[in-house]
Amino acid sequence: MAPKPESNRRVVADNRAARYHYEITDTLEAGLALTGTEVKSLRKGKATIGEAYAGPSGTDLMLFNAYIPEYVEANRFNHETKRPRRLLLHRKQINKLIGATQREGFTVVPLKIYFNERGRAKIELGLGRGKKLHDKREAAKERDWQRDRARILRDRG
């Protein structure tokens, strides 16, 4: 269920801290049910998903706490900036994600919002488990070592 390789996707919002705070085990692509002003605001390249998460709401999966600013030219027909947005997935995928969050302690984390080749707004979701502090330290240590090793090899040869 991995997302397609990055061909000509235009990334609008990227949650870079998600891979630091969560150990992402699986990723998948979902559609977003948006209003017209939300799409126009996204096309301007403005959105924040750093504090967002996905969770069940009835039988659907919703995106909570994602910030899409108001579209200035929309006047009184604007949208609410942090409203819950419905994620468009197949029923089997929804059941799998809801089951993982309720039974196994996983979290559904948004990783990226982007426009695909056809101009549709999509979101890349990651199924992850929260890292402990010592895991974060270990990951930072490993990343620093890889950077130093690459620098040493580059300088030697």
Short mmCIF file of C-alpha atoms in Angstrom, two decimals:
data_model
loop_
_atom_site.label_atom_id
_atom_site.label_comp_id
_atom_site.label_asym_id
_atom_site.label_seq_id
_atom_site.Cartn_x
_atom_site.Cartn_y
_atom_site.Cartn_z
CA MET A 1 0.00 0.00 0.00
CA ALA A 2 2.95 2.35 -0.41
CA PRO A 3 2.25 5.57 -2.29
CA LYS A 4 3.34 5.91 -5.87
CA PRO A 5 6.85 7.21 -6.54
CA GLU A 6 7.16 10.95 -6.62
CA SER A 7 6.58 11.72 -10.30
CA ASN A 8 5.16 15.22 -10.53
CA ARG A 9 3.51 15.63 -7.16
CA ARG A 10 3.35 19.16 -5.82
CA VAL A 11 3.75 18.96 -2.05
CA VAL A 12 1.72 21.56 -0.18
CA ALA A 13 2.38 20.57 3.45
CA ASP A 14 5.01 18.25 4.88
CA ASN A 15 5.08 16.85 8.41
CA ARG A 16 8.82 16.35 8.85
CA ALA A 17 8.60 15.88 12.62
CA ALA A 18 6.34 12.83 12.23
CA ARG A 19 9.22 10.49 11.38
CA TYR A 20 11.09 11.79 14.42
CA HIS A 21 8.22 11.28 16.88
CA TYR A 22 6.77 8.08 15.36
CA GLU A 23 8.16 4.84 14.02
CA ILE A 24 6.23 4.65 10.72
CA THR A 25 5.49 1.04 9.75
CA ASP A 26 3.12 1.51 6.80
CA THR A 27 2.09 4.35 4.49
CA LEU A 28 -0.91 4.83 2.25
CA GLU A 29 -2.49 7.50 0.08
CA ALA A 30 -5.96 8.88 0.79
CA GLY A 31 -8.18 11.48 -0.77
CA LEU A 32 -9.54 14.46 1.13
CA ALA A 33 -13.13 15.70 1.10
CA LEU A 34 -12.58 19.45 0.79
CA THR A 35 -14.65 22.51 -0.01
CA GLY A 36 -13.77 24.78 -2.92
CA THR A 37 -12.14 27.46 -0.78
CA GLU A 38 -9.97 24.84 0.93
CA VAL A 39 -8.69 23.60 -2.42
CA LYS A 40 -7.94 27.15 -3.56
CA SER A 41 -6.08 27.83 -0.33
CA LEU A 42 -4.07 24.61 -0.77
CA ARG A 43 -3.21 25.58 -4.35
CA LYS A 44 -1.62 28.72 -2.92
CA GLY A 45 0.63 26.38 -0.95
CA LYS A 46 -0.58 27.16 2.52
CA ALA A 47 -1.38 24.43 5.04
CA THR A 48 -0.01 23.04 8.30
CA ILE A 49 -0.27 19.41 9.37
CA GLY A 50 2.35 19.40 12.14
CA GLU A 51 -0.24 18.88 14.89
CA ALA A 52 -2.74 16.90 12.82
CA TYR A 53 -3.83 13.30 13.31
CA ALA A 54 -6.41 10.97 11.85
CA GLY A 55 -8.96 9.06 13.86
CA PRO A 56 -12.33 7.36 13.68
CA SER A 57 -15.58 9.29 13.71
CA GLY A 58 -18.49 6.91 13.45
CA THR A 59 -17.71 4.62 10.51
CA ASP A 60 -15.43 7.13 8.76
CA LEU A 61 -11.84 8.15 9.23
CA MET A 62 -11.38 11.89 9.79
CA LEU A 63 -8.42 14.24 9.70
CA PHE A 64 -8.40 16.38 12.84
CA ASN A 65 -6.49 19.56 13.68
CA ALA A 66 -5.11 20.19 10.18
CA TYR A 67 -4.87 23.92 9.52
CA ILE A 68 -5.88 25.18 6.07
CA PRO A 69 -6.07 28.99 6.18
CA GLU A 70 -9.04 30.91 4.86
CA TYR A 71 -9.01 31.84 1.19
CA VAL A 72 -8.84 35.64 1.26
CA GLU A 73 -10.86 36.20 -1.94
CA ALA A 74 -13.75 33.99 -0.75
CA ASN A 75 -15.37 36.70 1.37
CA ARG A 76 -18.24 35.28 3.46
CA PHE A 77 -18.27 31.83 1.80
CA ASN A 78 -15.07 30.76 3.53
CA HIS A 79 -14.42 27.52 5.41
CA GLU A 80 -13.54 26.90 9.04
CA THR A 81 -9.74 26.61 9.28
CA LYS A 82 -9.39 23.60 11.61
CA ARG A 83 -12.57 21.66 10.87
CA PRO A 84 -12.46 17.83 10.78
CA ARG A 85 -12.07 16.63 7.19
CA ARG A 86 -13.23 13.26 5.90
CA LEU A 87 -10.56 10.95 4.48
CA LEU A 88 -11.54 9.10 1.32
CA LEU A 89 -10.44 5.48 1.61
CA HIS A 90 -11.81 2.05 0.78
CA ARG A 91 -13.86 0.42 3.55
CA LYS A 92 -11.25 -2.32 4.02
CA GLN A 93 -8.50 0.29 4.52
CA ILE A 94 -10.64 2.25 6.99
CA ASN A 95 -11.37 -0.89 9.01
CA LYS A 96 -7.67 -1.82 9.05
CA LEU A 97 -6.61 1.63 10.28
CA ILE A 98 -9.37 1.89 12.90
CA GLY A 99 -8.51 -1.60 14.16
CA ALA A 100 -4.82 -0.76 14.40
CA THR A 101 -5.51 2.41 16.39
CA GLN A 102 -7.97 0.80 18.79
CA ARG A 103 -6.42 -2.63 19.38
CA GLU A 104 -2.70 -2.30 18.77
CA GLY A 105 -1.92 1.23 19.98
CA PHE A 106 -0.92 2.70 16.63
CA THR A 107 -1.54 6.28 15.51
CA VAL A 108 -2.52 7.43 12.01
CA VAL A 109 -0.24 10.37 11.25
CA PRO A 110 -0.49 12.62 8.17
CA LEU A 111 2.90 12.85 6.46
CA LYS A 112 2.23 15.03 3.39
CA ILE A 113 -0.56 16.87 1.60
CA TYR A 114 0.04 17.14 -2.13
CA PHE A 115 -1.62 17.40 -5.52
CA ASN A 116 -1.25 14.34 -7.74
CA GLU A 117 -0.76 14.29 -11.53
CA ARG A 118 -4.50 14.79 -12.09
CA GLY A 119 -4.63 17.82 -9.80
CA ARG A 120 -6.45 16.07 -6.95
CA ALA A 121 -5.56 16.88 -3.34
CA LYS A 122 -4.19 13.76 -1.65
CA ILE A 123 -2.75 13.03 1.75
CA GLU A 124 -0.06 10.51 2.59
CA LEU A 125 -0.87 8.79 5.88
CA GLY A 126 1.55 6.84 8.01
CA LEU A 127 0.62 4.14 10.49
CA GLY A 128 3.06 4.58 13.34
CA ARG A 129 3.83 3.91 16.93
CA GLY A 130 5.19 6.65 19.18
CA LYS A 131 8.92 6.52 19.88
CA LYS A 132 10.27 6.64 23.39
CA LEU A 133 12.89 9.24 24.32
CA HIS A 134 15.77 6.74 24.18
CA ASP A 135 14.66 5.66 20.68
CA LYS A 136 14.75 9.28 19.52
CA ARG A 137 18.25 9.69 20.96
CA GLU A 138 19.40 6.49 19.26
CA ALA A 139 17.99 7.66 15.91
CA ALA A 140 19.73 11.04 16.25
CA LYS A 141 23.01 9.33 17.14
CA GLU A 142 22.72 7.03 14.10
CA ARG A 143 21.88 9.96 11.81
CA ASP A 144 24.89 11.94 13.09
CA TRP A 145 27.19 8.95 12.60
CA GLN A 146 25.99 8.44 9.03
CA ARG A 147 26.60 12.12 8.29
CA ASP A 148 30.11 12.00 9.82
CA ARG A 149 30.92 8.76 8.00
CA ALA A 150 29.88 10.25 4.67
CA ARG A 151 32.01 13.33 5.37
CA ILE A 152 35.06 11.19 6.27
CA LEU A 153 34.69 9.01 3.15
CA ARG A 154 34.22 12.07 0.96
CA ASP A 155 37.35 13.76 2.35
CA ARG A 156 39.49 10.62 1.98
CA GLY A 157 38.63 9.79 -1.57
#
